[in-house]
Each structure stands twice: as C-alpha cells, then as structure tokens.
mmCIF file of C-alpha atoms in Angstrom:
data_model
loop_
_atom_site.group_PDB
_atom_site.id
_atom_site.type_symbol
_atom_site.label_atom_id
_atom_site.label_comp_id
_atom_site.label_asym_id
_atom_site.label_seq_id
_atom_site.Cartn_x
_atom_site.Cartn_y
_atom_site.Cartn_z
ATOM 1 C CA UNK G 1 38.514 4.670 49.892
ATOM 2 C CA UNK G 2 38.170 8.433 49.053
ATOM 3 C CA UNK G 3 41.639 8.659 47.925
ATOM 4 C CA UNK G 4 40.772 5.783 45.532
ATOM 5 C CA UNK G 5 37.637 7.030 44.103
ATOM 6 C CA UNK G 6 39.752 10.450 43.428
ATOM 7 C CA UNK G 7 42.556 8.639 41.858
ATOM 8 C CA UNK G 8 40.040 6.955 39.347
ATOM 9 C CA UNK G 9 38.571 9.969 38.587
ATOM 10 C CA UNK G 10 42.159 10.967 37.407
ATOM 11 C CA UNK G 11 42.918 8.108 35.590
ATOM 12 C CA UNK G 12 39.733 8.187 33.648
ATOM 13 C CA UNK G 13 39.715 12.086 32.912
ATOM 14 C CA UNK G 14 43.740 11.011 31.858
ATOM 15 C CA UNK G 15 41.984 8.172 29.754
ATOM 16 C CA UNK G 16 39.633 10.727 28.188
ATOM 17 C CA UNK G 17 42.489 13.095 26.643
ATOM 18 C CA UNK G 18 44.139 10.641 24.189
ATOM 19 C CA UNK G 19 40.638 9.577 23.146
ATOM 20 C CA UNK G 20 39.026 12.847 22.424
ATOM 21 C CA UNK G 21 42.427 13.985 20.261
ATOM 22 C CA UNK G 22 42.438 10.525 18.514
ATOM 23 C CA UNK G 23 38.728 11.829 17.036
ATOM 24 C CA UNK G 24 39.792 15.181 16.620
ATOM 25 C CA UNK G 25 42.350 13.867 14.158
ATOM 26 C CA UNK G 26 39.900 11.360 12.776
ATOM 27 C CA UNK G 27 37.497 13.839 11.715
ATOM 28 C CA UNK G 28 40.003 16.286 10.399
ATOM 29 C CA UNK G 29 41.263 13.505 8.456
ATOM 30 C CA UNK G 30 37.927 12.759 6.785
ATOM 31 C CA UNK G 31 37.072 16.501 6.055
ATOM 32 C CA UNK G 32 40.419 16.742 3.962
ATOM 33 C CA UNK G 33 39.112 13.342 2.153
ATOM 34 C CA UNK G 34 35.826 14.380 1.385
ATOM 35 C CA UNK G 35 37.537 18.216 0.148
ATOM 36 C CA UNK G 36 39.932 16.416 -2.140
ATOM 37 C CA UNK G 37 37.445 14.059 -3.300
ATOM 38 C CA UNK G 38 35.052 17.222 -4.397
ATOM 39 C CA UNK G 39 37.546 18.685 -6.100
ATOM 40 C CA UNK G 40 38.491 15.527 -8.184
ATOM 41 C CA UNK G 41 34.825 15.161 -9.349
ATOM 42 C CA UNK G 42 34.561 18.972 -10.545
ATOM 43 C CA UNK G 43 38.175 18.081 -12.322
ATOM 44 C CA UNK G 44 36.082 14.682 -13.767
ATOM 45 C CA UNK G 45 32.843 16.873 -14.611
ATOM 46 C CA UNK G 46 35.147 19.293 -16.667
ATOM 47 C CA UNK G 47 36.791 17.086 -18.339
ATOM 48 C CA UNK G 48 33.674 14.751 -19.309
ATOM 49 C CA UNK G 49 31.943 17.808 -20.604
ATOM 50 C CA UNK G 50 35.094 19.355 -22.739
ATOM 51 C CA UNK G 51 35.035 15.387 -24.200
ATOM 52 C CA UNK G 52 31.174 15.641 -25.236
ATOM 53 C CA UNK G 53 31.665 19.017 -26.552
ATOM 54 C CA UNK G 54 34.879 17.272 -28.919
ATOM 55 C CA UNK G 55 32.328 14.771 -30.016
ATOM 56 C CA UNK G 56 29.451 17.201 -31.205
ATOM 57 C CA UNK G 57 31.800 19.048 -32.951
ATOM 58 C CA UNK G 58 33.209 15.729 -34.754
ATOM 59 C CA UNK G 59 29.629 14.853 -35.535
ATOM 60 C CA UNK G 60 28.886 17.897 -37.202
ATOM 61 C CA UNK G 61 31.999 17.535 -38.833
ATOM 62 C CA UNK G 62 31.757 14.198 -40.073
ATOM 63 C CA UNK G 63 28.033 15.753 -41.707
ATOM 64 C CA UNK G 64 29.815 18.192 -43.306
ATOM 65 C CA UNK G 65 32.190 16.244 -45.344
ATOM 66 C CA UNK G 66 30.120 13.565 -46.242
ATOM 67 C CA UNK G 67 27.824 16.139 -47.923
ATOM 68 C CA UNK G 68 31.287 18.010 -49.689
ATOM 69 C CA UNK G 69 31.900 13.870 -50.684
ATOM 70 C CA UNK G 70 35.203 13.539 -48.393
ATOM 71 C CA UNK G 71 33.995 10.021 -47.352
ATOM 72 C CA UNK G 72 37.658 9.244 -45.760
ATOM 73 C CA UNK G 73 37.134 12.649 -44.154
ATOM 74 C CA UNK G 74 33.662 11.964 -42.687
ATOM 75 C CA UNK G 75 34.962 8.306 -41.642
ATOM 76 C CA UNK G 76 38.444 10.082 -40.237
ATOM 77 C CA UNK G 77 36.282 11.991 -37.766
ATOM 78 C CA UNK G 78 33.442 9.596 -37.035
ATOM 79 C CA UNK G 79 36.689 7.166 -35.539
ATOM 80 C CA UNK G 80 38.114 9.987 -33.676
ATOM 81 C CA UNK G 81 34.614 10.175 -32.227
ATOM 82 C CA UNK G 82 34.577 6.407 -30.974
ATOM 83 C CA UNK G 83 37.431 7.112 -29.320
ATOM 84 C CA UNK G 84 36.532 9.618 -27.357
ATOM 85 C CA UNK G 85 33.158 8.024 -26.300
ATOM 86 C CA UNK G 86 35.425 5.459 -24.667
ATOM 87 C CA UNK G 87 37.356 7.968 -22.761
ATOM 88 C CA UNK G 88 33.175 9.119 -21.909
ATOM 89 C CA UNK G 89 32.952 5.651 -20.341
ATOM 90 C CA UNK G 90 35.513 5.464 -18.846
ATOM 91 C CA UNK G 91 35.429 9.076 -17.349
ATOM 92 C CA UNK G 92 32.002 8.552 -15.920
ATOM 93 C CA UNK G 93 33.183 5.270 -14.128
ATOM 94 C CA UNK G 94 35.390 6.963 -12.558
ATOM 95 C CA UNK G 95 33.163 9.500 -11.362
ATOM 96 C CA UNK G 96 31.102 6.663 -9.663
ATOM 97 C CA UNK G 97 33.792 5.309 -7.901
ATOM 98 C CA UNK G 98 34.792 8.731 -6.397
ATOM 99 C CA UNK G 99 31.076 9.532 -5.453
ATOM 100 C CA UNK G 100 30.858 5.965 -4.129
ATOM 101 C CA UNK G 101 33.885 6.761 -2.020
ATOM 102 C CA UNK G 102 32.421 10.226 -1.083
ATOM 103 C CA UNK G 103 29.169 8.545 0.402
ATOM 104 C CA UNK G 104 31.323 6.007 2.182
ATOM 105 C CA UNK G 105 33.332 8.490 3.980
ATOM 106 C CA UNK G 106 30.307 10.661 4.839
ATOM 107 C CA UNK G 107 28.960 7.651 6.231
ATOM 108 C CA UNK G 108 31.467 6.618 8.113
ATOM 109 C CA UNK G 109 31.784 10.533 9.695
ATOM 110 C CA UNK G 110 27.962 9.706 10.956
ATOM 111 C CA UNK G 111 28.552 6.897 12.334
ATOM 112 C CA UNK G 112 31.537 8.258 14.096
ATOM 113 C CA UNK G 113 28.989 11.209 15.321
ATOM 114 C CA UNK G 114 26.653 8.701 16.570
ATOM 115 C CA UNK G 115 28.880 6.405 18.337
ATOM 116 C CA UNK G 116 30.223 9.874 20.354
ATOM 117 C CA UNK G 117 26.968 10.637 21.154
ATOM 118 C CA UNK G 118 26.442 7.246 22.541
ATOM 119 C CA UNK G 119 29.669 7.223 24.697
ATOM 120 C CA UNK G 120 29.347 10.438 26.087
ATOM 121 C CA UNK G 121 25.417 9.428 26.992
ATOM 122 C CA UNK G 122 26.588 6.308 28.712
ATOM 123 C CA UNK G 123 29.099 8.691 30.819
ATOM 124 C CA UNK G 124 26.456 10.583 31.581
ATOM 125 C CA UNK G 125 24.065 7.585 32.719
ATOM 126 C CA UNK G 126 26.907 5.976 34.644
ATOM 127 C CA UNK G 127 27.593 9.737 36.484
ATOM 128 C CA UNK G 128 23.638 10.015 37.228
ATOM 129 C CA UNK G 129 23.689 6.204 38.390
ATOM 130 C CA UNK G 130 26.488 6.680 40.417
ATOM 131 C CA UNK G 131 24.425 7.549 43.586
ATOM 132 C CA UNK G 132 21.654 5.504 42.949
ATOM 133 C CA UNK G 133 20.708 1.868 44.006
ATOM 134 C CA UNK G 134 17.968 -0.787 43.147
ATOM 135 C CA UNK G 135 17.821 -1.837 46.522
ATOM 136 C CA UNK G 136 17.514 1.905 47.950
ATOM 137 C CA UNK G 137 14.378 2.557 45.175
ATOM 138 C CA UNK G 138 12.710 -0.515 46.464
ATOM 139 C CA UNK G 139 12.956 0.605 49.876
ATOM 140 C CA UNK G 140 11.849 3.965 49.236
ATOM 141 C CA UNK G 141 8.509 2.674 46.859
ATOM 142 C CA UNK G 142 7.811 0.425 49.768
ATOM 143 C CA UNK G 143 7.683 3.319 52.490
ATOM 144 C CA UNK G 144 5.861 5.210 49.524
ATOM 145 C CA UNK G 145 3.212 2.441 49.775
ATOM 146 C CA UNK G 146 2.900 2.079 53.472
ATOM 147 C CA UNK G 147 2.488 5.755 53.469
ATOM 148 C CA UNK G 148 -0.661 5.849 51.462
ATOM 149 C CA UNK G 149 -2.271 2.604 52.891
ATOM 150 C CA UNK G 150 -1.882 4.827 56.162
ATOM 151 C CA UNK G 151 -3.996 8.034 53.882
ATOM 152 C CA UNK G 152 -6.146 5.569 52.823
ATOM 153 C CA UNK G 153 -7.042 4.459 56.260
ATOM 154 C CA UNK G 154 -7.541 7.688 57.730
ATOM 155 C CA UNK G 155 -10.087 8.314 55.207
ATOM 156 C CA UNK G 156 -11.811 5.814 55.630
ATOM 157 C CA UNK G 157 -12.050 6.363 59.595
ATOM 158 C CA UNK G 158 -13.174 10.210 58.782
ATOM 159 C CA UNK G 159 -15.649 8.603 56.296
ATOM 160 C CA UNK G 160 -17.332 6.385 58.693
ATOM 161 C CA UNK G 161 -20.544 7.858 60.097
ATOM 162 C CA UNK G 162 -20.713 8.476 63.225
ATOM 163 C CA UNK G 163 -24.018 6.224 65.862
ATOM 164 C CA UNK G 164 -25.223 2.818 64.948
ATOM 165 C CA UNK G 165 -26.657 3.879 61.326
ATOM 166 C CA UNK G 166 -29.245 2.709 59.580
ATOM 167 C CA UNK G 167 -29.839 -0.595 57.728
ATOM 168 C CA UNK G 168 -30.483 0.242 53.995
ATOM 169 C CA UNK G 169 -32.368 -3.394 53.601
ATOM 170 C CA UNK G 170 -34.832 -2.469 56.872
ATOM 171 C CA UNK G 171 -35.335 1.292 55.367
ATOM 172 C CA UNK G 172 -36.324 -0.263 51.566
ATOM 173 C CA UNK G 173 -38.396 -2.819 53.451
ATOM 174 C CA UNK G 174 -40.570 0.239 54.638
ATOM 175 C CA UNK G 175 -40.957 2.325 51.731
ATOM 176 C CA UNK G 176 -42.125 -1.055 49.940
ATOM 177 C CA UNK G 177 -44.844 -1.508 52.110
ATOM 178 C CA UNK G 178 -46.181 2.186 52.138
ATOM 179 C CA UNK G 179 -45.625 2.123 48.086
ATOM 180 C CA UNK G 180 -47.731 -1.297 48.448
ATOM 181 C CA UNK G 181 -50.608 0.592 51.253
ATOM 182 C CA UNK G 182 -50.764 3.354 48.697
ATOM 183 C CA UNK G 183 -52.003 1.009 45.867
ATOM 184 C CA UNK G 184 -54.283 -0.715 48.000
ATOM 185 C CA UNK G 185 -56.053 2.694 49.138
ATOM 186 C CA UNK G 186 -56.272 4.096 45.273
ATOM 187 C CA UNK G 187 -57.512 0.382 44.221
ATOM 188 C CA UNK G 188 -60.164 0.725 46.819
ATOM 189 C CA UNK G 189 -61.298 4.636 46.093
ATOM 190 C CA UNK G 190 -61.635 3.431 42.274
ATOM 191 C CA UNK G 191 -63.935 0.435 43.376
ATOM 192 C CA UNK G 192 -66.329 2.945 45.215
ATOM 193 C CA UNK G 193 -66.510 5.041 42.344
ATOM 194 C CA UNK G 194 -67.180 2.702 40.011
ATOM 195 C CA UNK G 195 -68.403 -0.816 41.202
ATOM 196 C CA UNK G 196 -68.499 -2.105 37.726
ATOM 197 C CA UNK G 197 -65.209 -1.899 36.510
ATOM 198 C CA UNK G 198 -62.628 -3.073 39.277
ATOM 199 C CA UNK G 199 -59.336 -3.186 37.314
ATOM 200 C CA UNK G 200 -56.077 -4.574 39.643
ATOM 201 C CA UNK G 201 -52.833 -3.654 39.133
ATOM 202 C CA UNK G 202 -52.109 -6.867 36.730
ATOM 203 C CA UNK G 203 -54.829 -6.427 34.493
ATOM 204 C CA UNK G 204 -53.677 -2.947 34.122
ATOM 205 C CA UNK G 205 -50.071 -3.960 33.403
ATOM 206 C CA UNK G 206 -51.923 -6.316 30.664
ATOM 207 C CA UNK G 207 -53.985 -3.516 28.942
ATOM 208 C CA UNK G 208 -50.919 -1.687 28.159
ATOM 209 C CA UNK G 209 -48.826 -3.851 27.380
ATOM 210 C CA UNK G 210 -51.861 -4.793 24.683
ATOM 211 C CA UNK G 211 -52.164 -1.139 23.379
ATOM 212 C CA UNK G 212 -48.011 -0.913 23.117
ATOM 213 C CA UNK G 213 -47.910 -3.906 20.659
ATOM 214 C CA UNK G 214 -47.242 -1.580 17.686
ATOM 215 C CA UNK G 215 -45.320 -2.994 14.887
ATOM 216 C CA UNK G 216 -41.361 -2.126 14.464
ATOM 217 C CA UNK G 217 -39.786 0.460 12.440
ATOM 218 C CA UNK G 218 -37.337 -0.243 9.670
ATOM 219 C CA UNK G 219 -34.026 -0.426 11.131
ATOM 220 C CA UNK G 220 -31.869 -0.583 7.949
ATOM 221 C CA UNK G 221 -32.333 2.140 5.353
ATOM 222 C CA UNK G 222 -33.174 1.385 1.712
ATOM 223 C CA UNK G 223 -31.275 3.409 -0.565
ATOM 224 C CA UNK G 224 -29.925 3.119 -4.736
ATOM 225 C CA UNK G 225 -27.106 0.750 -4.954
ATOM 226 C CA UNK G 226 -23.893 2.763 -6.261
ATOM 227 C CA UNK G 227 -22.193 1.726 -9.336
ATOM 228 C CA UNK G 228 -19.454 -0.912 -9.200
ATOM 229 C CA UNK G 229 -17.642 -0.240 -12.062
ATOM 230 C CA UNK G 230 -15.548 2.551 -13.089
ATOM 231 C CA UNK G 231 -16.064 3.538 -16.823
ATOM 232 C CA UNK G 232 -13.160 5.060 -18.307
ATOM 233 C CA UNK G 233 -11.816 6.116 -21.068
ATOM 234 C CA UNK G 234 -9.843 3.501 -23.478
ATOM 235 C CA UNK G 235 -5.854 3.857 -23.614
ATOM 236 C CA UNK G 236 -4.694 4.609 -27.273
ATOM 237 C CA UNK G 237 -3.502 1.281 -29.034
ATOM 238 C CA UNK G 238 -1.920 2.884 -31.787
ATOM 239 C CA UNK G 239 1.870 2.973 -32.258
ATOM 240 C CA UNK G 240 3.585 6.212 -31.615
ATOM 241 C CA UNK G 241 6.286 6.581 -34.411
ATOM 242 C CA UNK G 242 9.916 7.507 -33.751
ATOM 243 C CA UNK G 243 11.829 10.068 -35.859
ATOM 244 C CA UNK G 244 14.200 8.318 -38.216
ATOM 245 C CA UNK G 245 17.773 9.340 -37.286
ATOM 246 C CA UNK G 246 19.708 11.659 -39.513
ATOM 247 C CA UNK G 247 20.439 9.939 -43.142
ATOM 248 C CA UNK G 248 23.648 10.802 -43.620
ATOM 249 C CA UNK G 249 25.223 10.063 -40.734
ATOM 250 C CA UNK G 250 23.378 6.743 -40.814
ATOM 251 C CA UNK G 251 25.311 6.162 -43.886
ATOM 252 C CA UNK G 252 28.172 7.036 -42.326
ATOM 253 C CA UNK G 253 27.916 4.477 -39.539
ATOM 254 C CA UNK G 254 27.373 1.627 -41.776
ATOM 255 C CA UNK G 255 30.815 2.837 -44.029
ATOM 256 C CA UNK G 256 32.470 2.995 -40.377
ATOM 257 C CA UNK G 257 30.524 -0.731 -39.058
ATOM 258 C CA UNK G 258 31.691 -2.228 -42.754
ATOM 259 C CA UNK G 259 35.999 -0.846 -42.355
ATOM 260 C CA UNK G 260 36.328 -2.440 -38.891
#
C-alpha cells in the first residue's frame, strides 16, 4: 500500500510540471500583450494630438484669409479641417478598443492569479487533511468531555463540606424569632416609659409611610423647541450668458454648411 501511496505522489508531482509551465507561458504571453498594447496607445496618443494640432492651425488659417477676403481659401482649409476631425473620431475609437482590450487582459491575468492561489490552497488543505479524520475528532472531543465531567466531579467532592451541616431554613428560622424577641422587648421598654403613647410596629410602618407621601419630581425636562426649518439663502434665477463664438468663423461655417 506504501508503494502505492509513493507512486501517486510521483504521478501527481509528474502532473504538476506540465501545469505549472503551461502558466508560465500563459502569463508571459499576456505580459507581451499588454507591452504591445501600451505601445500602440502612445503610437494612437501621438498621432491624435499631431491631428488636433493640424486642425488649430487650419482654424487659424481659415481666420486669416477670410479677413485678407480669400473666401475659397478660408473654405479650402475649413474642409481640410472636417476631414481631419473624422480621422479624430475615428482615432479615439480606436483608442477605446485597445484600452478595452488592455483591461480585459489585465483582468484575465487576475483571475489567473486568483485561481493559482486557490489551487495551490486546496493542495495545501488536502496535504493538512491527509492525516486527519471526522471520526478520529469525534472520538477525541468525546474523551475531551468525559475528561472534564471527571474535573468537574472532583470538585465538587473537594467542595462538599465535611459533618452533617447545617440546615439554612432551621438557622433563618432562629434569627427570625430573636429579630421578633428583640421587638417585643424595645415595644415593651417604650410602654414603661411612656404609658400614653404605645405605638406597634404597624402603626409605625403607617406614620411613615404618611410623612413619605411627597409629591413627584418632573421626570421629563422642559426646554425651547429647536427650529425646524433651515433658512437659506435663494439660488440665483437669472440666466448666465454664453460668449458668442467667433464671427468670422461663424460665417465661415454657414459658407461651408451652404456648398455641401
């Protein structure tokens, strides 16, 4: 049976080689990906930006002529401009779909991470495991258990006072009836002393109850209501106005809007 245990162990560790080189190659795979896909969005950024910078300059062109009255000149440039705001658009969609591939593949390298992690903790679990049983816990808890009902017990026995002991019920019966012998003898001296004004116990009990029956205090305190409502200032209605674009080249874009 030994023999087979050992050959497992082989077969598995043999199992483990291919595996472990198949995620090597995996996650070299993906770092070249995410390298070539950086360097095709700085290529994108620089050529997005060298685009923008064509179309200020036609702008200000455009500007310039149509003050000099070259109106085909102004319109000449304004065209070339459209034209390079679509390459703009269509620049910057690409740039989405390469940063929308980036995030994928960095994804995907996480969840590769994670599911390692989770296959090398279940080898772990299944190594710790290996010597351990159910059954053999239960066993063990239950000798745990007769183990301290056995403390317990002893305790208890070293506890337990020693003789017959004493009744608690017979001992309070006692010290009632010397409390009650007390009262009798101190209800008696105060009858000698004064014949008149023989008070018992009860009627005593009643008196003070009599001179305790003060009225309550206030239990809830009466303080200021706070305010309820929060006074603030009132938002500006007014309308904020909006600089008017630049004349000419408003012009210019209507001449443009009318030759199409």
């Amino acid at each position: 049976m030994g023999n087979d245990q050992s050959g497992g162990a082989r077969g598995g560790g043999g199992g483990a080689g291919p595996s472990a080189r198949a995620n090597a190659a995996s996650a070299s795979a993906a770092a070249n990906a995410a390298q070539d896909l950086s360097k095709k969005l700085k290529l994108l950024e620089k050529r997005e930006k060298h685009v923008e910078n064509q179309i200020n300059k036609l702008t200000q062109q455009a500007k310039e002529r149509k003050k000099k009255g070259d109106k085909k000149g102004a319109l000449f440039c304004l065209k070339k401009r459209k034209l390079l705001q679509g390459q703009i658009d269509k620049l910057q969609a690409a740039r989405l779909n390469l940063e929308t591939m980036q995030l994928t593949i960095g994804s995907a390298n996480m969840n590769r991470e994670i599911l390692t992690g989770m296959q090398t903790g279940a080898a772990a679990l299944g190594q710790i495991h290996q010597n351990m049983d159910v059954d053999a816990v239960d066993d063990i808890r239950d000798r745990m258990e007769e183990q301290m009902d056995v403390a317990n017990e002893i305790s208890d026995a070293i506890a337990t006072p020693m003789g017959d002991g004493l009744d608690d019920d017979d001992v309070l019966d006692e010290l009632a009836e010397i409390e009650a012998e007390e009262e009798r003898e101190r209800l008696a001296a105060a009858a000698a002393r004064n014949p008149g004004r023989v008070a018992t116990a009860d009627a005593g009990r009643d008196i003070l109850a009599s001179a305790l029956d003060l009225p309550s205090a206030p239990t809830t305190p009466i303080l200021p209501s706070a305010p309820t409502g929060a006074v603030l200032p009132d938002a500006p209605t007014g309308r904020v106005a909006i600089a008017a674009d630049d004349p000419d080249l408003a012009e210019l874009e209507a001449m443009a809007a009318g030759m199409t």
